[in-house]
């Protein structure tokens, strides 16, 4: 046996000497089922394990529900009833298992009202414990959403069946209130727990009667990006209880009020006013505002506290309300504006705070450096965009005056700024519209560049997934840029003209590739508007698109463009017939495609084949509907040809 390292051993003994016995025991204890070490109370999260036969049965049941291969609804209902009978007494073992927790979620989404209540009651006494578990917390969230839907159902359609069973008289509202009372002592710990915080956010939304977002929704107030991705992978579909607002009884509002009062007392050590709060507690609470786990919870609390608290206690705990600068608050604001979590916090609370509070922060701490903040691409820029959306007219115009001259530079790293500036300008009655357009043209279509092309400068076609043969999915950045270009096309006709000009300057193959692309095809589709494009440019665009119209018709993205060509070719009957004839020649290929069949129907090709006179009548009716004055848009800067009756009598004969 080797000699122990005495120096390290001595240090460890000295260190352990000053630790409480309880802490030493916890250090030596290893619990594989405890998913969270953040919570001071360390709730128990091990409730036993299933034996091998039970585990195999429940895995098989989960697989059956996942495939949903039942002959009819009655068979599925009976299967769910049988499984629920089997899980009785084993619910807690199931929810802490990765596979079996998915089974519990599926059962909760499919079970009837009485079965839902029985599952709810099985968790009595351990709701807080389950909220702290990685898998059980997801089951609990699904249970809470289905539970509040049942609360609403009982509230709107009370039952008077006169049943004698005691279970029948226990309302879901009472079951919910019992659960809320169980959770109240642990609210402060839940704020900072990485799993329980999601449950707490859901409870606040439910008690405040706010919309309950889908589990896979983007920018959700409930789930993180990682959680949404995982949710999509397990393929559990939400039912109709998600993505809606539920009516709740008055008792829920009282519970919310008590929730927030308890949290305020816990964070301020029982202080009743802002002046009584120790600066230490204010500092600690501000630290939570930039904590990745606690920050979304505090954002939600600030959003709903105004329902019953006119003083906005939590806002006052984070920010001062007197119209004078404070060194500590200024340092805190600077940190928020420089930190990714902090800037997200400030951006969101600005969205639903009182306007006078937002004006105070802007005037005291942000007005003098608004341009510098806009240049912080990943932090302060988002706060500036929120200010443009929510401040009053005077302040918005001040910000526009500071930022519009810098717009072409700001767009280098943050294309979303263009959207915010355009929307703010429109909201203020097209304020500085000409300057905004000039800045955008300078950025994307500079006059001193002979090879200028807005598709290259805005969409970055040369470095995009366009034309890739590896079936790459369009990127999020490509989607943002495409949407921005579509917004520019709608903002001013100059951008529509230069977009069409840029498309026509592309090689035909490149232009057609855009029509097959999952994102860029929307840009092509967006400019196909017969009333805003002159006849010559419409013909030039149709000359390119007609060359591959059959393949476009059979493509998921190109088929939408061919549908748009039905209107885009108004008053251009020869082009319309040319497209119809191309589709008719390869009718088998078109009809064998699900996308092609839609194009066939939208182009009324059955009438064209069997009753061409009726088809031409439909075409003429469409022409009159789109161009009621019987005159398509003429090219700009082209002299209008005089009518014969407009000529003087001496020249009419020669004109003939």
Short mmCIF file of N, CA, C and O in Angstrom, two decimals, residues 525-572:
data_model
loop_
_atom_site.label_atom_id
_atom_site.label_comp_id
_atom_site.label_asym_id
_atom_site.label_seq_id
_atom_site.Cartn_x
_atom_site.Cartn_y
_atom_site.Cartn_z
N UNK A 525 -42.48 35.38 -54.93
CA UNK A 525 -43.95 35.41 -54.85
C UNK A 525 -44.45 36.80 -54.46
O UNK A 525 -45.50 37.26 -54.93
N UNK A 526 -43.68 37.48 -53.61
CA UNK A 526 -44.14 38.76 -53.06
C UNK A 526 -44.14 39.87 -54.11
O UNK A 526 -44.92 40.83 -53.98
N UNK A 527 -43.29 39.78 -55.12
CA UNK A 527 -43.24 40.85 -56.11
C UNK A 527 -44.19 40.60 -57.28
O UNK A 527 -44.34 41.46 -58.16
N UNK A 528 -44.85 39.45 -57.31
CA UNK A 528 -45.76 39.12 -58.42
C UNK A 528 -47.13 39.74 -58.18
O UNK A 528 -48.12 39.05 -57.92
N UNK A 529 -47.19 41.07 -58.25
CA UNK A 529 -48.43 41.81 -58.04
C UNK A 529 -48.74 42.59 -59.31
O UNK A 529 -48.01 43.53 -59.67
N UNK A 530 -49.80 42.22 -60.02
CA UNK A 530 -50.06 42.83 -61.34
C UNK A 530 -50.33 44.33 -61.28
O UNK A 530 -50.06 45.04 -62.25
N UNK A 531 -50.85 44.82 -60.19
CA UNK A 531 -51.22 46.24 -60.11
C UNK A 531 -50.05 47.15 -59.77
O UNK A 531 -50.17 48.37 -59.85
N UNK A 532 -48.92 46.58 -59.34
CA UNK A 532 -47.77 47.41 -58.96
C UNK A 532 -46.58 47.24 -59.90
O UNK A 532 -45.58 47.95 -59.75
N UNK A 533 -46.65 46.30 -60.84
CA UNK A 533 -45.56 46.06 -61.79
C UNK A 533 -46.06 46.41 -63.19
O UNK A 533 -47.14 45.98 -63.60
N UNK A 534 -45.27 47.20 -63.92
CA UNK A 534 -45.72 47.61 -65.26
C UNK A 534 -45.70 46.43 -66.22
O UNK A 534 -45.08 45.39 -65.96
N UNK A 535 -46.37 46.60 -67.34
CA UNK A 535 -46.59 45.50 -68.29
C UNK A 535 -45.28 44.95 -68.85
O UNK A 535 -45.14 43.73 -69.04
N UNK A 536 -44.33 45.81 -69.14
CA UNK A 536 -43.06 45.35 -69.73
C UNK A 536 -42.31 44.45 -68.76
O UNK A 536 -41.82 43.36 -69.13
N UNK A 537 -42.21 44.85 -67.49
CA UNK A 537 -41.49 44.03 -66.50
C UNK A 537 -42.25 42.74 -66.21
O UNK A 537 -41.63 41.70 -65.95
N UNK A 538 -43.57 42.81 -66.27
CA UNK A 538 -44.34 41.58 -66.08
C UNK A 538 -44.01 40.57 -67.19
O UNK A 538 -43.86 39.38 -66.93
N UNK A 539 -43.91 41.06 -68.41
CA UNK A 539 -43.58 40.16 -69.52
C UNK A 539 -42.18 39.58 -69.37
O UNK A 539 -41.96 38.39 -69.64
N UNK A 540 -41.24 40.42 -68.93
CA UNK A 540 -39.87 39.94 -68.76
C UNK A 540 -39.80 38.86 -67.68
O UNK A 540 -39.09 37.85 -67.84
N UNK A 541 -40.52 39.06 -66.58
CA UNK A 541 -40.54 38.05 -65.51
C UNK A 541 -41.22 36.77 -65.99
O UNK A 541 -40.76 35.65 -65.72
N UNK A 542 -42.33 36.92 -66.72
CA UNK A 542 -43.05 35.75 -67.21
C UNK A 542 -42.22 34.97 -68.22
O UNK A 542 -42.31 33.74 -68.29
N UNK A 543 -41.41 35.66 -69.02
CA UNK A 543 -40.55 34.97 -69.99
C UNK A 543 -39.62 33.97 -69.31
O UNK A 543 -39.34 32.89 -69.84
N UNK A 544 -39.13 34.34 -68.11
CA UNK A 544 -38.23 33.45 -67.38
C UNK A 544 -39.01 32.33 -66.70
O UNK A 544 -38.67 31.15 -66.82
N UNK A 545 -40.08 32.68 -66.00
CA UNK A 545 -40.82 31.70 -65.20
C UNK A 545 -41.55 30.69 -66.08
O UNK A 545 -41.72 29.53 -65.68
N UNK A 546 -41.98 31.10 -67.27
CA UNK A 546 -42.70 30.18 -68.16
C UNK A 546 -41.82 29.04 -68.66
O UNK A 546 -42.33 27.99 -69.06
N UNK A 547 -40.52 29.23 -68.65
CA UNK A 547 -39.61 28.21 -69.18
C UNK A 547 -39.59 26.94 -68.34
O UNK A 547 -39.22 25.88 -68.83
N UNK A 548 -39.97 27.03 -67.07
CA UNK A 548 -39.93 25.85 -66.20
C UNK A 548 -41.22 25.72 -65.41
O UNK A 548 -41.24 25.26 -64.28
N UNK A 549 -42.32 26.14 -66.01
CA UNK A 549 -43.58 26.24 -65.28
C UNK A 549 -44.11 24.87 -64.84
O UNK A 549 -44.75 24.75 -63.78
N UNK A 550 -43.82 23.81 -65.62
CA UNK A 550 -44.33 22.48 -65.25
C UNK A 550 -43.63 21.98 -63.98
O UNK A 550 -44.28 21.50 -63.04
N UNK A 551 -42.31 22.07 -63.95
CA UNK A 551 -41.57 21.64 -62.76
C UNK A 551 -41.91 22.50 -61.55
O UNK A 551 -41.98 22.00 -60.42
N UNK A 552 -42.09 23.80 -61.78
CA UNK A 552 -42.50 24.67 -60.68
C UNK A 552 -43.84 24.24 -60.11
O UNK A 552 -44.05 24.24 -58.89
N UNK A 553 -44.76 23.83 -60.96
CA UNK A 553 -46.10 23.41 -60.52
C UNK A 553 -46.05 22.19 -59.63
O UNK A 553 -46.92 22.00 -58.76
N UNK A 554 -45.04 21.36 -59.81
CA UNK A 554 -44.94 20.11 -59.05
C UNK A 554 -44.03 20.24 -57.84
O UNK A 554 -43.70 19.24 -57.20
N UNK A 555 -43.65 21.47 -57.50
CA UNK A 555 -42.75 21.70 -56.38
C UNK A 555 -43.51 22.36 -55.23
O UNK A 555 -44.42 23.18 -55.46
N UNK A 556 -43.13 22.04 -53.99
CA UNK A 556 -43.83 22.56 -52.82
C UNK A 556 -43.81 24.09 -52.78
O UNK A 556 -44.80 24.72 -52.38
N UNK A 557 -42.71 24.69 -53.18
CA UNK A 557 -42.59 26.15 -53.13
C UNK A 557 -42.93 26.79 -54.47
O UNK A 557 -43.61 27.82 -54.53
N UNK A 558 -42.47 26.18 -55.55
CA UNK A 558 -42.74 26.74 -56.87
C UNK A 558 -44.20 26.76 -57.23
O UNK A 558 -44.66 27.64 -57.97
N UNK A 559 -44.99 25.80 -56.71
CA UNK A 559 -46.42 25.76 -57.03
C UNK A 559 -47.14 27.02 -56.57
O UNK A 559 -48.10 27.47 -57.21
N UNK A 560 -46.69 27.61 -55.46
CA UNK A 560 -47.30 28.86 -54.99
C UNK A 560 -47.03 29.99 -55.98
O UNK A 560 -47.88 30.87 -56.18
N UNK A 561 -45.85 29.97 -56.58
CA UNK A 561 -45.51 31.00 -57.57
C UNK A 561 -46.38 30.84 -58.81
O UNK A 561 -46.90 31.83 -59.35
N UNK A 562 -46.59 29.60 -59.27
CA UNK A 562 -47.45 29.37 -60.44
C UNK A 562 -48.88 29.81 -60.13
O UNK A 562 -49.57 30.37 -60.99
N UNK A 563 -49.34 29.57 -58.92
CA UNK A 563 -50.67 30.06 -58.52
C UNK A 563 -50.75 31.58 -58.63
O UNK A 563 -51.76 32.13 -59.09
N UNK A 564 -49.68 32.26 -58.21
CA UNK A 564 -49.65 33.73 -58.29
C UNK A 564 -49.64 34.21 -59.74
O UNK A 564 -50.13 35.31 -60.04
N UNK A 565 -49.07 33.40 -60.64
CA UNK A 565 -49.01 33.81 -62.05
C UNK A 565 -50.40 33.90 -62.68
O UNK A 565 -50.58 34.59 -63.69
N UNK A 566 -51.38 33.23 -62.09
CA UNK A 566 -52.76 33.31 -62.62
C UNK A 566 -53.24 34.77 -62.58
O UNK A 566 -53.82 35.27 -63.54
N UNK A 567 -53.00 35.46 -61.50
CA UNK A 567 -53.37 36.88 -61.41
C UNK A 567 -52.32 37.77 -62.06
O UNK A 567 -52.64 38.79 -62.67
N UNK A 568 -51.04 37.39 -61.93
CA UNK A 568 -49.96 38.24 -62.43
C UNK A 568 -50.02 38.38 -63.96
O UNK A 568 -49.54 39.38 -64.51
N UNK A 569 -50.61 37.41 -64.62
CA UNK A 569 -50.71 37.47 -66.09
C UNK A 569 -52.01 38.11 -66.56
O UNK A 569 -52.40 37.96 -67.73
N UNK A 570 -52.71 38.82 -65.67
CA UNK A 570 -53.94 39.51 -66.06
C UNK A 570 -53.64 40.50 -67.18
O UNK A 570 -52.61 41.18 -67.17
N UNK A 571 -54.56 40.57 -68.15
CA UNK A 571 -54.42 41.44 -69.33
C UNK A 571 -53.29 41.00 -70.25
O UNK A 571 -52.95 41.71 -71.20
N UNK A 572 -52.66 39.86 -69.94
CA UNK A 572 -51.62 39.30 -70.80
C UNK A 572 -52.07 37.89 -71.20
O UNK A 572 -51.49 36.88 -70.82
#
